Structure formats: structure tokens, C-alpha cells
Coordinates of N, CA and C and ligand atoms in Angstrom, one line a residue:
X294 N -5.9 -10.2 -18.3 CA -6.1 -11.2 -19.4 C -7.6 -11.3 -19.6
X295 N -8.0 -11.2 -20.9 CA -9.4 -11.3 -21.2 C -9.8 -12.7 -21.2
X296 N -11.0 -12.9 -20.9 CA -11.6 -14.3 -21.0 C -12.0 -14.5 -22.4
X297 N -11.5 -15.6 -22.9 CA -11.9 -15.9 -24.3 C -13.3 -16.3 -24.5
X298 N -13.9 -15.8 -25.4 CA -15.3 -16.2 -25.7 C -15.4 -16.8 -27.1
X299 N -15.8 -18.0 -27.2 CA -16.0 -18.5 -28.5 C -17.5 -18.4 -28.8
X300 N -17.7 -18.1 -30.1 CA -19.1 -18.0 -30.4 C -19.8 -19.4 -30.4
X301 N -19.0 -20.4 -30.7 CA -19.6 -21.8 -30.6 C -19.1 -22.4 -29.4
X302 N -19.9 -22.4 -28.4 CA -19.6 -23.1 -27.2 C -20.4 -24.4 -27.1
X303 N -19.7 -25.5 -27.1 CA -20.5 -26.7 -27.1 C -20.5 -27.2 -25.6
X304 N -21.7 -27.3 -25.1 CA -21.9 -27.8 -23.8 C -21.7 -26.8 -22.7
X305 N -20.6 -26.1 -22.8 CA -20.3 -25.1 -21.8 C -21.0 -23.8 -22.1
X306 N -21.9 -23.4 -21.2 CA -22.6 -22.1 -21.4 C -21.7 -21.0 -21.2
X307 N -21.9 -20.0 -22.0 CA -21.1 -18.8 -21.8 C -21.4 -18.1 -20.5
X308 N -20.4 -17.8 -19.8 CA -20.6 -17.3 -18.4 C -21.3 -15.9 -18.5
X309 N -22.3 -15.7 -17.7 CA -22.9 -14.4 -17.7 C -22.1 -13.4 -17.0
X310 N -22.4 -12.2 -17.2 CA -21.8 -11.1 -16.4 C -22.0 -11.3 -15.0
X311 N -21.0 -11.2 -14.2 CA -21.1 -11.5 -12.8 C -21.5 -10.2 -12.0
X312 N -22.0 -9.3 -12.7 CA -22.4 -8.0 -12.0 C -23.9 -8.0 -11.6
X313 N -24.3 -9.1 -11.1 CA -25.7 -9.1 -10.7 C -25.9 -8.4 -9.3
X314 N -27.0 -7.9 -9.0 CA -27.2 -7.2 -7.8 C -26.9 -8.1 -6.6
X315 N -26.4 -7.5 -5.5 CA -26.2 -8.3 -4.4 C -24.7 -8.7 -4.3
X316 N -24.0 -8.5 -5.4 CA -22.6 -8.8 -5.3 C -21.8 -7.7 -4.7
X317 N -20.9 -8.1 -3.9 CA -20.2 -7.1 -3.2 C -18.9 -6.7 -4.0
X318 N -18.6 -5.5 -4.0 CA -17.4 -5.0 -4.6 C -16.2 -5.1 -3.6
X319 N -15.2 -5.8 -4.0 CA -14.0 -6.0 -3.1 C -12.8 -5.5 -3.9
X320 N -12.0 -4.7 -3.2 CA -10.7 -4.3 -3.8 C -9.7 -5.3 -3.3
X321 N -9.0 -5.8 -4.2 CA -7.9 -6.8 -3.8 C -6.5 -6.3 -4.2
X322 N -5.6 -6.9 -3.5 CA -4.2 -6.5 -3.8 C -3.7 -7.1 -5.1
X323 N -2.9 -6.4 -5.8 CA -2.2 -7.0 -6.9 C -1.0 -7.8 -6.3
X324 N -0.5 -8.7 -7.1 CA 0.5 -9.6 -6.7 C 1.7 -8.8 -6.1
X325 N 2.0 -7.7 -6.7 CA 3.2 -7.0 -6.3 C 3.0 -6.3 -4.9
X326 N 1.8 -6.3 -4.5 CA 1.5 -5.7 -3.2 C 1.6 -6.7 -2.0
X327 N 1.9 -7.9 -2.4 CA 2.0 -8.9 -1.4 C 3.4 -9.3 -1.1
X328 N 3.7 -9.6 0.1 CA 5.0 -9.9 0.5 C 5.0 -11.4 1.0
X329 N 5.9 -12.2 0.4 CA 5.9 -13.6 0.8 C 6.2 -13.8 2.3
X330 N 5.5 -14.7 2.9 CA 5.7 -14.9 4.3 C 4.7 -14.1 5.1
X331 N 4.1 -13.1 4.6 CA 3.1 -12.3 5.3 C 1.8 -13.0 5.2
X332 N 1.0 -12.6 6.2 CA -0.4 -13.2 6.2 C -1.4 -12.2 5.7
X333 N -2.3 -12.6 4.9 CA -3.3 -11.6 4.4 C -4.7 -12.2 4.5
X334 N -5.6 -11.3 4.8 CA -7.0 -11.7 4.9 C -7.6 -11.8 3.5
X335 N -8.2 -12.9 3.2 CA -8.8 -13.1 1.9 C -9.1 -14.6 1.6
X336 N -8.9 -15.0 0.4 CA -9.3 -16.3 0.0 C -8.2 -16.9 -0.8
X337 N -8.3 -18.3 -1.0 CA -7.4 -18.9 -1.9 C -8.1 -19.1 -3.2
X338 N -7.3 -18.8 -4.2 CA -7.9 -18.9 -5.6 C -8.5 -20.2 -5.8
X339 N -9.7 -20.2 -6.5 CA -10.4 -21.4 -6.7 C -9.9 -22.2 -7.9
X340 N -9.0 -21.5 -8.6 CA -8.4 -22.2 -9.7 C -7.3 -23.1 -9.2
X341 N -7.5 -24.4 -9.3 CA -6.6 -25.4 -8.7 C -5.2 -25.3 -9.2
X342 N -5.1 -24.8 -10.4 CA -3.8 -24.7 -11.0 C -3.0 -23.5 -10.4
X343 N -3.8 -22.7 -9.7 CA -3.2 -21.5 -9.1 C -3.2 -21.7 -7.6
X344 N -4.4 -21.5 -6.9 CA -4.5 -21.8 -5.5 C -3.8 -20.8 -4.6
X345 N -3.4 -19.6 -5.2 CA -2.7 -18.7 -4.4 C -3.6 -17.7 -3.7
X346 N -3.0 -16.9 -2.8 CA -3.8 -16.1 -2.0 C -4.3 -14.9 -2.7
X347 N -5.6 -14.7 -2.5 CA -6.2 -13.4 -3.0 C -6.5 -12.6 -1.8
X348 N -5.7 -11.5 -1.7 CA -5.8 -10.7 -0.5 C -6.7 -9.5 -0.7
X349 N -7.5 -9.2 0.3 CA -8.3 -8.0 0.3 C -7.4 -6.8 0.6
X350 N -7.6 -5.8 -0.2 CA -6.9 -4.6 0.0 C -7.4 -4.0 1.3
X351 N -6.5 -3.5 2.1 CA -6.9 -2.9 3.4 C -7.8 -1.7 3.1
X352 N -8.9 -1.6 3.8 CA -9.8 -0.5 3.6 C -9.2 0.8 4.1
X353 N -9.6 1.8 3.4 CA -9.1 3.1 3.8 C -9.7 3.5 5.2
X354 N -8.9 4.2 6.0 CA -9.3 4.6 7.3 C -10.6 5.4 7.2
X355 N -11.5 5.1 8.0 CA -12.7 5.9 8.0 C -13.9 5.1 7.4
X356 N -13.6 4.0 6.7 CA -14.7 3.2 6.3 C -15.2 2.3 7.4
X357 N -16.4 1.9 7.2 CA -17.1 1.2 8.3 C -16.5 -0.2 8.5
X358 N -16.4 -0.6 9.8 CA -15.9 -1.9 10.1 C -16.8 -3.0 9.5
X359 N -16.2 -4.0 9.0 CA -17.0 -5.1 8.3 C -17.5 -6.1 9.3
X360 N -18.3 -5.7 10.2 CA -18.8 -6.6 11.2 C -20.3 -6.7 11.0
X361 N -20.8 -7.9 11.3 CA -22.2 -8.2 11.3 C -22.8 -7.8 10.0
X362 N -22.1 -8.2 8.9 CA -22.7 -8.0 7.6 C -23.4 -9.2 7.1
X363 N -24.4 -9.1 6.3 CA -25.0 -10.3 5.7 C -23.9 -11.0 4.8
X364 N -24.1 -12.3 4.7 CA -23.2 -13.0 3.8 C -23.4 -12.6 2.4
X365 N -22.4 -12.1 1.7 CA -22.5 -11.7 0.4 C -21.4 -12.4 -0.5
X366 N -21.7 -12.5 -1.7 CA -20.7 -13.0 -2.7 C -20.0 -11.9 -3.3
X367 N -18.8 -12.1 -3.6 CA -18.0 -11.2 -4.3 C -17.4 -11.8 -5.5
X368 N -17.5 -11.1 -6.6 CA -16.8 -11.6 -7.8 C -15.4 -11.0 -7.8
X369 N -14.5 -11.9 -7.7 CA -13.1 -11.5 -7.6 C -12.2 -12.2 -8.7
X370 N -11.4 -11.3 -9.2 CA -10.5 -11.8 -10.2 C -9.1 -12.0 -9.6
X371 N -8.6 -13.2 -9.7 CA -7.4 -13.6 -9.1 C -6.3 -12.7 -9.7
X372 N -5.4 -12.1 -8.9 CA -4.4 -11.2 -9.4 C -3.2 -12.1 -10.0
X373 N -3.2 -13.4 -9.7 CA -2.1 -14.2 -10.1 C -2.4 -14.9 -11.5
X374 N -3.6 -15.5 -11.6 CA -3.9 -16.2 -12.8 C -5.0 -15.6 -13.6
X375 N -5.7 -14.6 -13.1 CA -6.7 -13.9 -13.8 C -8.1 -14.7 -13.8
X376 N -8.2 -15.7 -13.1 CA -9.4 -16.5 -13.0 C -10.4 -15.7 -12.1
X377 N -11.6 -15.5 -12.7 CA -12.6 -14.8 -12.0 C -13.6 -15.8 -11.4
X378 N -13.9 -15.6 -10.1 CA -14.9 -16.6 -9.5 C -15.6 -15.8 -8.4
X379 N -16.6 -16.5 -7.8 CA -17.3 -16.0 -6.7 C -16.8 -16.5 -5.4
X380 N -16.6 -15.5 -4.5 CA -16.1 -15.9 -3.2 C -17.0 -15.4 -2.1
X381 N -17.2 -16.2 -1.1 CA -18.1 -15.8 -0.1 C -17.4 -14.9 0.9
X382 N -18.0 -13.8 1.1 CA -17.4 -12.8 2.0 C -17.1 -13.3 3.4
X383 N -18.0 -14.1 3.9 CA -17.8 -14.6 5.3 C -16.8 -15.7 5.3
X384 N -16.3 -16.2 4.2 CA -15.4 -17.3 4.2 C -13.9 -16.8 4.1
X385 N -13.8 -15.5 4.2 CA -12.4 -14.9 4.1 C -11.7 -15.3 5.4
X386 N -10.5 -15.7 5.2 CA -9.6 -16.0 6.4 C -8.2 -15.5 6.1
X387 N -7.4 -15.7 7.1 CA -6.0 -15.3 6.9 C -5.2 -16.4 6.2
X388 N -4.5 -16.0 5.2 CA -3.6 -16.9 4.5 C -2.2 -16.4 4.4
X389 N -1.3 -17.2 4.6 CA 0.1 -16.8 4.4 C 0.4 -16.9 2.9
X390 N 0.9 -15.8 2.4 CA 1.4 -15.7 1.0 C 2.7 -16.5 0.9
X391 N 2.6 -17.6 0.1 CA 3.9 -18.4 0.1 C 5.0 -17.7 -0.7
X392 N 6.2 -18.0 -0.3 CA 7.3 -17.4 -0.8 C 7.6 -17.9 -2.2
X393 N 7.8 -16.9 -3.1 CA 8.4 -17.2 -4.4 C 7.6 -18.2 -5.3
X394 N 7.9 -18.3 -6.5 CA 7.3 -19.3 -7.4 C 8.4 -20.2 -7.9
X395 N 8.9 -21.0 -7.0 CA 10.1 -21.8 -7.4 C 9.6 -22.9 -8.4
X396 N 10.4 -23.0 -9.4 CA 10.1 -24.1 -10.4 C 9.0 -23.6 -11.3
X397 N 8.1 -24.5 -11.5 CA 7.0 -24.3 -12.4 C 7.5 -24.2 -13.9
Ligands
ZN1078 ZN1 -5.4 -17.7 -9.2

């Protein structure tokens, strides 16, 4: 889903491109790659209306272990609601992907 941009934004500044240097590129799982009840390493969506798990895709074998890295920000688009936000790499933790979307 594309972020709508209105030419007339009152008060709210148009968000700049989040591809500034220093941002880390992170591959995330799409919703279909997540199994309810399983635990995934990642973040919870900052969109309070969503709040679901954003899971980091497992790195291919052979890539360097992610240890002792400097804290970086990653611009990540939520696979559930499409909200793009910055997440702190060091803040990633295990989250259980909740089962189903009952109701709503
Ligand atoms: Zn979300």
C-alpha cells in the first residue's frame, strides 16, 4: 500500500525518504511466512492499531552473525498494516505471533 501524499499538508510535514545513510537494511517475513503460536525475532509494529509482530527473515547460511554490532536503525514496513517506521536493531526480541485475527 502506498503512502498517500497530499500536496497540501497542514501542520504535518511530509515524511522524508527514510533511506538516509546509516540505516540498516532488514529483510522481514511477510505475514504468510509466519505461523501463529510460533515465536519470531523482531519487533512489534509501532502502529497501535496493528501492534503485530514484525519478524526478521532468517539470514541465509553463511552470513555473518549479528553480534557486537553498533546500534542501528532500520526502516521497516509492517507486513500487516503497511506502516513504515524506524526500529532499533538492538531492540529486537522474541515475540510470539498471535493466532488468527478473530473478530475485527
Ligand atoms: Zn503493523
